[in-house]
PDB file of N, CA and C in Angstrom:
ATOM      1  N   UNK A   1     -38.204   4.154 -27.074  1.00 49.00           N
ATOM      2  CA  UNK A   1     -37.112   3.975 -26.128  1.00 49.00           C
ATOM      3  C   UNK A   1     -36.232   5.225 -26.149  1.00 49.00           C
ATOM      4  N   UNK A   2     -35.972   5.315 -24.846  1.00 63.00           N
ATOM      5  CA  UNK A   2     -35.419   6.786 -24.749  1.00 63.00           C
ATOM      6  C   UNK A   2     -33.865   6.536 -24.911  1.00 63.00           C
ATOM      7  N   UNK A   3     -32.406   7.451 -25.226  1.00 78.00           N
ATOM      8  CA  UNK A   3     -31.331   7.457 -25.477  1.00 78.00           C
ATOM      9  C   UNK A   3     -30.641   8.072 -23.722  1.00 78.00           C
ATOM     10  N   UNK A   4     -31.649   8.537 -23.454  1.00 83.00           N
ATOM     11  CA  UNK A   4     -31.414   9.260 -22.088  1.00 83.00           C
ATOM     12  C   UNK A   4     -30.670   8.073 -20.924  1.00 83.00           C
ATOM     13  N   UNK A   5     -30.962   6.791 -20.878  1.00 88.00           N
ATOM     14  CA  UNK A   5     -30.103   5.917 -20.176  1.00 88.00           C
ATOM     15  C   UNK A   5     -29.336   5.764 -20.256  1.00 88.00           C
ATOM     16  N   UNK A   6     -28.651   5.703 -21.779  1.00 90.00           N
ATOM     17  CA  UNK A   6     -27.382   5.142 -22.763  1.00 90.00           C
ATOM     18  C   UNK A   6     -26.306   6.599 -22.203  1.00 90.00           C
ATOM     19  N   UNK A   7     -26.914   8.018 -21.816  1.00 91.00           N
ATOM     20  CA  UNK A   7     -26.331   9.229 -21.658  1.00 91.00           C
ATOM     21  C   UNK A   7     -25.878   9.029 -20.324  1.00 91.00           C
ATOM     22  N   UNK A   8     -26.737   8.562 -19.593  1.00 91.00           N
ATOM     23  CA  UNK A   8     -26.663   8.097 -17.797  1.00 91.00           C
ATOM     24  C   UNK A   8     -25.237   7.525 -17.494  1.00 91.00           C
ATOM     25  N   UNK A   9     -25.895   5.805 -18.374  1.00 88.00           N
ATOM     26  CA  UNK A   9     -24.688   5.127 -18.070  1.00 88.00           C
ATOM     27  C   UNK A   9     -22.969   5.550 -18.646  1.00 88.00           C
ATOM     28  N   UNK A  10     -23.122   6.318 -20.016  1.00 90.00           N
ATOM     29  CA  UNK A  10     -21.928   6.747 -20.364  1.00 90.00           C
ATOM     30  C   UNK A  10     -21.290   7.630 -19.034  1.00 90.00           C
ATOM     31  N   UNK A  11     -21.864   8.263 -18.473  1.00 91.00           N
ATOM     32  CA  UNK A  11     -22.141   9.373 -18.181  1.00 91.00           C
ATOM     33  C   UNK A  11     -20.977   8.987 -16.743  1.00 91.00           C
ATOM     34  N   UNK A  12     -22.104   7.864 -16.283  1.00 88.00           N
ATOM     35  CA  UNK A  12     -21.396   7.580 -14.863  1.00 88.00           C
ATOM     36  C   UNK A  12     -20.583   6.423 -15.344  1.00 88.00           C
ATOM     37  N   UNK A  13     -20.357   5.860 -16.205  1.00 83.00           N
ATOM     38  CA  UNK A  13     -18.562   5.425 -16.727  1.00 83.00           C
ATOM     39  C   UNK A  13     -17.696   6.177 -16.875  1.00 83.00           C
ATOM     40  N   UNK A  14     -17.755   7.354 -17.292  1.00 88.00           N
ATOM     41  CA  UNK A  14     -16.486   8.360 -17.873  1.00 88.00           C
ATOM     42  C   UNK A  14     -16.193   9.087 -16.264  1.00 88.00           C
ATOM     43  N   UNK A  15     -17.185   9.170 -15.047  1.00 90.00           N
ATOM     44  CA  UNK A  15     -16.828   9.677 -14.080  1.00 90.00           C
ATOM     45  C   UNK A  15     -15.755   8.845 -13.537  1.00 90.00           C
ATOM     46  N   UNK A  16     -16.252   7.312 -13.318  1.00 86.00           N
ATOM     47  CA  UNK A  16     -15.467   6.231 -12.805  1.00 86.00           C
ATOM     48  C   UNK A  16     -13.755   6.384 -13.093  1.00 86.00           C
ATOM     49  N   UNK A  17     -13.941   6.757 -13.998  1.00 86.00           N
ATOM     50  CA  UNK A  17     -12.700   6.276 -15.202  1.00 86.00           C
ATOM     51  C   UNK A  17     -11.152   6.826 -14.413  1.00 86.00           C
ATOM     52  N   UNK A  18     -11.512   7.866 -13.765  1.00 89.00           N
ATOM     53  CA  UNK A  18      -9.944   7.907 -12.929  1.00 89.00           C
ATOM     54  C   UNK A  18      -9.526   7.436 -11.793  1.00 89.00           C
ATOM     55  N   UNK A  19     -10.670   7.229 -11.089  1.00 88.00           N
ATOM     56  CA  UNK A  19     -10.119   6.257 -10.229  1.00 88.00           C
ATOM     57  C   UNK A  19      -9.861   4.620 -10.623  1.00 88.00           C
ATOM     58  N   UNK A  20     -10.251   4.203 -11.673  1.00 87.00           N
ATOM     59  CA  UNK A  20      -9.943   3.230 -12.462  1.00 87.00           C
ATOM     60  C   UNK A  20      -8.406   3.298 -12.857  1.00 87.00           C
ATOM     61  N   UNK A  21      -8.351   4.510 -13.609  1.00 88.00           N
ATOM     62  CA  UNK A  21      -6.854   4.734 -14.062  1.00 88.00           C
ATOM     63  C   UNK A  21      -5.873   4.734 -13.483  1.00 88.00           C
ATOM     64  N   UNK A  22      -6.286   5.356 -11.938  1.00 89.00           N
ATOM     65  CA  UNK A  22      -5.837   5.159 -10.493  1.00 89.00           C
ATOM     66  C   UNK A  22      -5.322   4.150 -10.051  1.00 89.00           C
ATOM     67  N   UNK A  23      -6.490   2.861 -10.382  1.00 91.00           N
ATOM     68  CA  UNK A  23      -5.590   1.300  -9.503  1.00 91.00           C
ATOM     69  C   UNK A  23      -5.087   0.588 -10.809  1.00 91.00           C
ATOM     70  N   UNK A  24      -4.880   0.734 -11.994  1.00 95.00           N
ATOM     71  CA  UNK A  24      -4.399   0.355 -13.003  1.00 95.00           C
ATOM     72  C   UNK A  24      -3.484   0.914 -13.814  1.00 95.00           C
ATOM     73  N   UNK A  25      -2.758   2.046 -13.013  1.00 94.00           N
ATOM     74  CA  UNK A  25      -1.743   2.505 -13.884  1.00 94.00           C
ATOM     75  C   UNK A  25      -0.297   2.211 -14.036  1.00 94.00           C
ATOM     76  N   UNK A  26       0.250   1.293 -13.645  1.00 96.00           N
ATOM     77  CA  UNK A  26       0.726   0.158 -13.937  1.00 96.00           C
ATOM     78  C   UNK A  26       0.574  -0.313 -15.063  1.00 96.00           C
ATOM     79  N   UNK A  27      -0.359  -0.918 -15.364  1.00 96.00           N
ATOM     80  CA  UNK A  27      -1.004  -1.485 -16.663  1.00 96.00           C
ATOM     81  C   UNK A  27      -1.057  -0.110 -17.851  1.00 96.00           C
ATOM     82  N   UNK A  28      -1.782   0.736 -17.197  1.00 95.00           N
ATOM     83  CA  UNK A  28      -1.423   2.300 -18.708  1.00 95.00           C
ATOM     84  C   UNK A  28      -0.522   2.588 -19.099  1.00 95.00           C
ATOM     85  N   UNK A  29       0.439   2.607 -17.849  1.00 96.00           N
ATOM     86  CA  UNK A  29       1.917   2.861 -18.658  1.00 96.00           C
ATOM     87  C   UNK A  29       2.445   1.895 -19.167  1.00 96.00           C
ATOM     88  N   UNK A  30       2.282   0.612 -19.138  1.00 97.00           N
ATOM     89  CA  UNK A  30       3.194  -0.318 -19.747  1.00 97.00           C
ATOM     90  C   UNK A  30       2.320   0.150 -21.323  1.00 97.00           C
ATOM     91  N   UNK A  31       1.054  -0.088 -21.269  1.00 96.00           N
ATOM     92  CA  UNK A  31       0.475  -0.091 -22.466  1.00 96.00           C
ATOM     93  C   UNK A  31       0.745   1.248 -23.483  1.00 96.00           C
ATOM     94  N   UNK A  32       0.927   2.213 -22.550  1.00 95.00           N
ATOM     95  CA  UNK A  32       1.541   3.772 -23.729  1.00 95.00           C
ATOM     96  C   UNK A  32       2.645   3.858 -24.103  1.00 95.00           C
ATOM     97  N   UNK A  33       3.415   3.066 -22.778  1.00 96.00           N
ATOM     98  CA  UNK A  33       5.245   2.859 -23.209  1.00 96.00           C
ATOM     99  C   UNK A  33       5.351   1.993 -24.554  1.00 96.00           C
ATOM    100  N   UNK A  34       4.177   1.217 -24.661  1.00 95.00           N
ATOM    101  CA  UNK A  34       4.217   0.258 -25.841  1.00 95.00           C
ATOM    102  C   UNK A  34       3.949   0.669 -26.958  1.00 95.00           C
ATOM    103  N   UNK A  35       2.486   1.263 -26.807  1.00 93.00           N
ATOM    104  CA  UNK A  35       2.216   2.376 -28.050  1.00 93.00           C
ATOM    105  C   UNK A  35       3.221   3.328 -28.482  1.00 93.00           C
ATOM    106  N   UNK A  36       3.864   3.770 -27.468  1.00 93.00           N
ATOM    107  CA  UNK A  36       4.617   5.439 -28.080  1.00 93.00           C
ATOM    108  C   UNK A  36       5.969   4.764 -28.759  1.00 93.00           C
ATOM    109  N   UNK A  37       6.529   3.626 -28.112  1.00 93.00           N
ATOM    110  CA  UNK A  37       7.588   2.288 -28.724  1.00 93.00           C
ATOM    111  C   UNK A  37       7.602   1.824 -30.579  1.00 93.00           C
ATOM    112  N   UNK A  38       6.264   1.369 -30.430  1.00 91.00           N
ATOM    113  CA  UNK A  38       5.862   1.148 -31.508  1.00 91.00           C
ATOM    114  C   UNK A  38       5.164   2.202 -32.867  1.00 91.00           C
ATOM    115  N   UNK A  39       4.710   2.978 -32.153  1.00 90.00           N
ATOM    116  CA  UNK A  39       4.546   4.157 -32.997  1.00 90.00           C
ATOM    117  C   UNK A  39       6.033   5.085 -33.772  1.00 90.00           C
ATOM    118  N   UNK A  40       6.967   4.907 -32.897  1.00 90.00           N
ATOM    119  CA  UNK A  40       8.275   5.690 -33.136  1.00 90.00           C
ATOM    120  C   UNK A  40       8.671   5.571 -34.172  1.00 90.00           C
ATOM    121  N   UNK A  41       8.984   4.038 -34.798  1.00 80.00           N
ATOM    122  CA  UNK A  41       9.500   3.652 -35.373  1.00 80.00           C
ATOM    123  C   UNK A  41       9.159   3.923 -37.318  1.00 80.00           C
ATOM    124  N   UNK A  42       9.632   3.785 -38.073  1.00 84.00           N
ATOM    125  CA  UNK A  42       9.740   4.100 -39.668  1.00 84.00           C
ATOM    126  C   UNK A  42       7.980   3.232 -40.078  1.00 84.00           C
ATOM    127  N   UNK A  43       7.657   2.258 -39.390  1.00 81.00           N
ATOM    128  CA  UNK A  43       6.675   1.531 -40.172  1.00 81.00           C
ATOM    129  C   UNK A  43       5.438   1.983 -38.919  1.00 81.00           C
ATOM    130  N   UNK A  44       4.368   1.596 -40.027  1.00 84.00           N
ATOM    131  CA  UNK A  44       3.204   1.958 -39.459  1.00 84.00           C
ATOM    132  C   UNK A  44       2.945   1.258 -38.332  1.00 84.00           C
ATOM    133  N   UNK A  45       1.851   1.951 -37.086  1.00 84.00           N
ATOM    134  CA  UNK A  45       1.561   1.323 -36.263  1.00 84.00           C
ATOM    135  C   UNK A  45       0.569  -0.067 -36.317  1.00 84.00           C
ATOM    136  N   UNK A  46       0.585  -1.189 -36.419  1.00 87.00           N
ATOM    137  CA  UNK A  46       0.083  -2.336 -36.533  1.00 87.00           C
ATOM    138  C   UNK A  46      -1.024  -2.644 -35.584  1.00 87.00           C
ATOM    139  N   UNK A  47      -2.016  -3.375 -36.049  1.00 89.00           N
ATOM    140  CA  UNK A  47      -2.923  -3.795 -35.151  1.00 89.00           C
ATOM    141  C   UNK A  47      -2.555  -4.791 -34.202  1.00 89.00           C
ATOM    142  N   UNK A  48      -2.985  -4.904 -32.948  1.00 90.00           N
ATOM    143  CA  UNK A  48      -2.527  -5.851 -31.914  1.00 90.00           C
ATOM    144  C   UNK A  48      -0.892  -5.344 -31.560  1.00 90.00           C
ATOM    145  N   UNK A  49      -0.326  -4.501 -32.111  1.00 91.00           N
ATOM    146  CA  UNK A  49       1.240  -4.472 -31.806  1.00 91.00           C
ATOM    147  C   UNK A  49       1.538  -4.783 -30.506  1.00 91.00           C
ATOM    148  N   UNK A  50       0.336  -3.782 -29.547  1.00 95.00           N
ATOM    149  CA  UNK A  50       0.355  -3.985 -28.256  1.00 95.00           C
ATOM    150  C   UNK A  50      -0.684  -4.914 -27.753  1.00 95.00           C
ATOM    151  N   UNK A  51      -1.213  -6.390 -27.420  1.00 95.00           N
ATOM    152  CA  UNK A  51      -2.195  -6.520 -27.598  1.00 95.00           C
ATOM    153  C   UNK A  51      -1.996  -7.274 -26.189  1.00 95.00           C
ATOM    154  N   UNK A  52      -0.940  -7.740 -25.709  1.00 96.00           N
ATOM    155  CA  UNK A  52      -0.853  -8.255 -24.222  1.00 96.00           C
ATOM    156  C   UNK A  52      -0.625  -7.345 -23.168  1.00 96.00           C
ATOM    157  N   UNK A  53      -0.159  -5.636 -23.670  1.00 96.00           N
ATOM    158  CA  UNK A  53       0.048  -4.745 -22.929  1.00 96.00           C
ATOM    159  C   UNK A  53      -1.670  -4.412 -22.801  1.00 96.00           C
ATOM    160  N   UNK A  54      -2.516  -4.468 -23.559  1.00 95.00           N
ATOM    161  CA  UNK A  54      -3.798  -3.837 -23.817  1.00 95.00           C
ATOM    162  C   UNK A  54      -4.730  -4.849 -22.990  1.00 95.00           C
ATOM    163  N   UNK A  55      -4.628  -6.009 -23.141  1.00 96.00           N
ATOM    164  CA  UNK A  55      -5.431  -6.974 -22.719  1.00 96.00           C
ATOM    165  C   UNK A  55      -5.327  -7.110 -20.530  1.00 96.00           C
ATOM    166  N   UNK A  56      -3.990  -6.231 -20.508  1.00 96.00           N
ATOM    167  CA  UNK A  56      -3.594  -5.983 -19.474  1.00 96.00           C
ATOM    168  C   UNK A  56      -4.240  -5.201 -18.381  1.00 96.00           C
ATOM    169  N   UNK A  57      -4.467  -4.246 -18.989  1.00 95.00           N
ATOM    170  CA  UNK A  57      -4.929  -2.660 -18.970  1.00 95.00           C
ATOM    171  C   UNK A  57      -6.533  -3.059 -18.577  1.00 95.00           C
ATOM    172  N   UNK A  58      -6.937  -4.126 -19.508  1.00 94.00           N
ATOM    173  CA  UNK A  58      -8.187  -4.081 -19.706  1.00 94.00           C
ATOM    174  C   UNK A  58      -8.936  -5.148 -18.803  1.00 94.00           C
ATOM    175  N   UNK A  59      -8.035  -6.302 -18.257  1.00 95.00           N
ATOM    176  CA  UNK A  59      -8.279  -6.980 -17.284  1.00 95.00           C
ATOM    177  C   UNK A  59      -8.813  -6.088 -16.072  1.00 95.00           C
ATOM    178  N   UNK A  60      -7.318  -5.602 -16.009  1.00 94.00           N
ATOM    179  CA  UNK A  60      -7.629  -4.681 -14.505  1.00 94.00           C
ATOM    180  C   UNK A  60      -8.751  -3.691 -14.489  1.00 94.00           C
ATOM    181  N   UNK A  61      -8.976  -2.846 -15.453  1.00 91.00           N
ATOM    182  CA  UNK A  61     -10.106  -2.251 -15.571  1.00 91.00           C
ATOM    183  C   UNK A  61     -11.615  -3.359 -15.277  1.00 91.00           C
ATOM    184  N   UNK A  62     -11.180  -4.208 -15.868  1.00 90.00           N
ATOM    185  CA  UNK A  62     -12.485  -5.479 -15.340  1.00 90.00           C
ATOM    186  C   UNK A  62     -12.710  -5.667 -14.077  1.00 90.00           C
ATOM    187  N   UNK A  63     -11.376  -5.977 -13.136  1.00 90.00           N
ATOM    188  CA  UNK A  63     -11.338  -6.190 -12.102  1.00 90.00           C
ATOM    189  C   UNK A  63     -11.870  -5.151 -11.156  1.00 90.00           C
ATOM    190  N   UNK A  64     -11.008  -4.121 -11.326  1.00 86.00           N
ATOM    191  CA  UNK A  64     -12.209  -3.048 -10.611  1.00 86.00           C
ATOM    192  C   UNK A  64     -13.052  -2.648 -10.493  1.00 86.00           C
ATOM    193  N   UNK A  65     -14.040  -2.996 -11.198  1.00 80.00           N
ATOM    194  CA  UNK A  65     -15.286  -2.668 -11.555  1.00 80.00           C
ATOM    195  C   UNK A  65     -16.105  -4.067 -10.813  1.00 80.00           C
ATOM    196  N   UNK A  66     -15.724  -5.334 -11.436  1.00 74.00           N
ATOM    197  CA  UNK A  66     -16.388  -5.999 -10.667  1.00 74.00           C
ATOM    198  C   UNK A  66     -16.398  -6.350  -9.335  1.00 74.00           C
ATOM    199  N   UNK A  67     -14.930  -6.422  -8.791  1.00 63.00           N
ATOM    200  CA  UNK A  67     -14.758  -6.324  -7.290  1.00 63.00           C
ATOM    201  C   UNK A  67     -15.517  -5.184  -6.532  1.00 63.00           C
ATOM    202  N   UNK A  68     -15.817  -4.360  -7.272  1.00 56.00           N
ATOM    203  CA  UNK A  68     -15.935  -3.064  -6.518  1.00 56.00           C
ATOM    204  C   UNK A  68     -14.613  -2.719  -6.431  1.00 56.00           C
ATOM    205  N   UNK A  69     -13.718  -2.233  -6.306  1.00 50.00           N
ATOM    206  CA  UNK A  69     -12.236  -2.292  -6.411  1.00 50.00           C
ATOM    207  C   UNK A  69     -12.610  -0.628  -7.024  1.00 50.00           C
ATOM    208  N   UNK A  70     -11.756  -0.350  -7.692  1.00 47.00           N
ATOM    209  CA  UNK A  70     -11.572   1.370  -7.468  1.00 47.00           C
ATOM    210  C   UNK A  70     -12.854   1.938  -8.187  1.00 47.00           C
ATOM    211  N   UNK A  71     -13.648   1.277  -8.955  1.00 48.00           N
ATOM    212  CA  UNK A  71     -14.687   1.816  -9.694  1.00 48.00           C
ATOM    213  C   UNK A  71     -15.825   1.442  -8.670  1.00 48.00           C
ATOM    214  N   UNK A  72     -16.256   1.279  -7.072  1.00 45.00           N
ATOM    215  CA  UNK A  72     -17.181   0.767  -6.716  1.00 45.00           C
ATOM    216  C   UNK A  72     -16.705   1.145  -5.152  1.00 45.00           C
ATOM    217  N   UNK A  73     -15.446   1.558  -4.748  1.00 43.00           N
ATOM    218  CA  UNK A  73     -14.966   2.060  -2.990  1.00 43.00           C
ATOM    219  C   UNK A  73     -13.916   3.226  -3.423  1.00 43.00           C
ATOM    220  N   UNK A  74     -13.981   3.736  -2.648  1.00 41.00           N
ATOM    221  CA  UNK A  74     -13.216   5.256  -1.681  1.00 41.00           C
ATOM    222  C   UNK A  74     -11.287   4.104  -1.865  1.00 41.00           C
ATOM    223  N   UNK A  75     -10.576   4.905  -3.048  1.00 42.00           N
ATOM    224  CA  UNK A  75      -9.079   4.607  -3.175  1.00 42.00           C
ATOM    225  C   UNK A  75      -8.472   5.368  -2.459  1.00 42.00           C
ATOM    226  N   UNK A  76      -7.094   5.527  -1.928  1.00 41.00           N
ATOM    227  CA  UNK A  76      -6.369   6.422  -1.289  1.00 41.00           C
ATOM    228  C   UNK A  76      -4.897   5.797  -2.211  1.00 41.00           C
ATOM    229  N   UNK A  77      -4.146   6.934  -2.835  1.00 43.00           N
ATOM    230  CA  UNK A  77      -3.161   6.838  -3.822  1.00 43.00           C
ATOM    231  C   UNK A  77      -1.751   7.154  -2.605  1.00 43.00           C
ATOM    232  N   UNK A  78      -0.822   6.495  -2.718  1.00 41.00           N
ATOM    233  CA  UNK A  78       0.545   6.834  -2.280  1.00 41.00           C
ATOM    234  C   UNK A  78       1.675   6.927  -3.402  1.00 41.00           C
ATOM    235  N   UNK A  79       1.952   7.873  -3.895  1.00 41.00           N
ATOM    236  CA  UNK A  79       3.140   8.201  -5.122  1.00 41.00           C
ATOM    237  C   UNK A  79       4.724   8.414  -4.571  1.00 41.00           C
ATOM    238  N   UNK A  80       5.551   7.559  -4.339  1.00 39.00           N
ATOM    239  CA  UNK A  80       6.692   7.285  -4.194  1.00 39.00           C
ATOM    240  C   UNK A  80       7.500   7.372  -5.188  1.00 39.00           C
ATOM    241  N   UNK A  81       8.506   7.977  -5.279  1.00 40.00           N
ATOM    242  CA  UNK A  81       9.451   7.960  -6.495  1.00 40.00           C
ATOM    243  C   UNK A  81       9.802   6.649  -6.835  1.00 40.00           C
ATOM    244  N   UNK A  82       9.562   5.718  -5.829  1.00 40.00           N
ATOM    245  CA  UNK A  82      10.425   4.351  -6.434  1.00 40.00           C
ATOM    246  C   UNK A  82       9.018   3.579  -6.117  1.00 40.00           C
ATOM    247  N   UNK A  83       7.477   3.777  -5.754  1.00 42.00           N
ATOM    248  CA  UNK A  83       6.332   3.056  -6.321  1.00 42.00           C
ATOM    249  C   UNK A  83       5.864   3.588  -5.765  1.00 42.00           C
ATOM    250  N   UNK A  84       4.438   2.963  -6.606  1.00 42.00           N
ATOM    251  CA  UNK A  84       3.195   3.657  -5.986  1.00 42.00           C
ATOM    252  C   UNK A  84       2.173   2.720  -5.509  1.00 42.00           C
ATOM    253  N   UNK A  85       1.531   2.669  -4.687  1.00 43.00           N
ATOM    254  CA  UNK A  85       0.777   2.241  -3.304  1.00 43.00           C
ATOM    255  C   UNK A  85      -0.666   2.476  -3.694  1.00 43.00           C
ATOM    256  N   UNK A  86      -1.656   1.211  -3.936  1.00 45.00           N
ATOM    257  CA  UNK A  86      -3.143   1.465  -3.710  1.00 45.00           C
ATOM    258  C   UNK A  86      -3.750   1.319  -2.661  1.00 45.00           C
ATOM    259  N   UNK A  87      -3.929   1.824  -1.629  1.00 42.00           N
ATOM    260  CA  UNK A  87      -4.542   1.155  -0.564  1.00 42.00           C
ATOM    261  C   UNK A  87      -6.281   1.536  -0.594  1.00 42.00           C
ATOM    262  N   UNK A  88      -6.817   0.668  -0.186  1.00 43.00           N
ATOM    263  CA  UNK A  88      -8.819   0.570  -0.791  1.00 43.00           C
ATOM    264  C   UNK A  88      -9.162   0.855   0.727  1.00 43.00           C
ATOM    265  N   UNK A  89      -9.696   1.517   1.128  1.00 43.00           N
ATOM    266  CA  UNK A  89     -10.396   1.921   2.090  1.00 43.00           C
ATOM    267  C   UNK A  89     -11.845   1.191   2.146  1.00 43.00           C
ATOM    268  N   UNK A  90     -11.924   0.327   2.956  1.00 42.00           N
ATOM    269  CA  UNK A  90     -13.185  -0.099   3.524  1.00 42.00           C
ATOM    270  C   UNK A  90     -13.584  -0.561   4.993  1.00 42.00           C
ATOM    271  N   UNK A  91     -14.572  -1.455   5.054  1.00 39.00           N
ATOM    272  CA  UNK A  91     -15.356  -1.460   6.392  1.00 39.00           C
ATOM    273  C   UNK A  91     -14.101  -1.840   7.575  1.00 39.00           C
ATOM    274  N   UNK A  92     -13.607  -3.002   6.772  1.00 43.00           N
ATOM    275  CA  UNK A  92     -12.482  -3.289   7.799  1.00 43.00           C
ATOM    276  C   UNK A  92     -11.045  -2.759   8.314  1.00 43.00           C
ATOM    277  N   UNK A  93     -11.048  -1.370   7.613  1.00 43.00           N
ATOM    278  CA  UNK A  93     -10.068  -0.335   6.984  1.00 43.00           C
ATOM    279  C   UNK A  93      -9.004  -0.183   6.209  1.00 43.00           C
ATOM    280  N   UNK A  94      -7.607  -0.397   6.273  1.00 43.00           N
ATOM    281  CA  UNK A  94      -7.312  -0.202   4.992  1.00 43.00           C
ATOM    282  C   UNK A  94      -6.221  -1.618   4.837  1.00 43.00           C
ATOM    283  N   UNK A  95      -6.797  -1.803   3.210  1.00 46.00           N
ATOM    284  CA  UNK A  95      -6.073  -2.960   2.799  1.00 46.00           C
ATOM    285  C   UNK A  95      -4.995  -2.685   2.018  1.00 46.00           C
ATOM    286  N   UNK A  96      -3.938  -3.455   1.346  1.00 46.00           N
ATOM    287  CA  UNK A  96      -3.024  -3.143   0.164  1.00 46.00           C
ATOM    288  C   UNK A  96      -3.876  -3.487  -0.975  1.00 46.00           C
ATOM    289  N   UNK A  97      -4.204  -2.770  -2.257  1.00 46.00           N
ATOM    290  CA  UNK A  97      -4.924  -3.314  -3.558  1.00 46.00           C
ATOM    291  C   UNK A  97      -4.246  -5.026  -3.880  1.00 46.00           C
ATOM    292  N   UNK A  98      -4.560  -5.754  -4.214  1.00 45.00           N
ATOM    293  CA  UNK A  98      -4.329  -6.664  -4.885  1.00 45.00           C
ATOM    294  C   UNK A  98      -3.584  -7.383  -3.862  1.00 45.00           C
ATOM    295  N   UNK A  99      -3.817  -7.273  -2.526  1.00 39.00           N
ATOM    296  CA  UNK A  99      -3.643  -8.705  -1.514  1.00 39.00           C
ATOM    297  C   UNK A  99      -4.223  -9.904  -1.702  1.00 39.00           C
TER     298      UNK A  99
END
């Protein structure tokens, strides 16, 4: 058995991965605001510290992938100082993410 698939599929996961980061960053920042929170402090960083910020992160990463959602269609990003906007480009043209 060859390792050459295992290289494939890594391969075309790590491409995915920003437009992933793309419709879930929301979820990253809560989860780094949590980490860098908890890291600050005098005591060591704990396992699970963040584990509902993480489980967060990691939903949505689910979600996109299986919907087809940003790991599977053409995203278009809108960055507003006061939010930011996923809109998913498809057949029927463009939707809001998470309507």
């Amino acid at each position: 058995m060859s390792g050459r698939g295992v290289w494939l599929r890594a391969r075309a996961r790590l491409r995915r991965f920003p437009a992933a980061l793309a419709a879930c960053g929301d979820q990253a920042a809560a989860y780094g605001r949590c980490v860098a929170a908890a890291a600050a402090g005098p005591a060591e960083l704990r396992r699970d510290a963040c584990l509902e910020e993480f489980q967060a992160l990691r939903e949505c990463f689910a979600r996109a992938e299986e919907g087809g959602g940003a790991l599977g269609s053409t995203w278009l990003c809108h960055v507003s100082p006061q939010t930011t906007h996923l809109w998913q480009k498809n057949r029927a043209g463009l939707g809001r993410a998470g309507s």
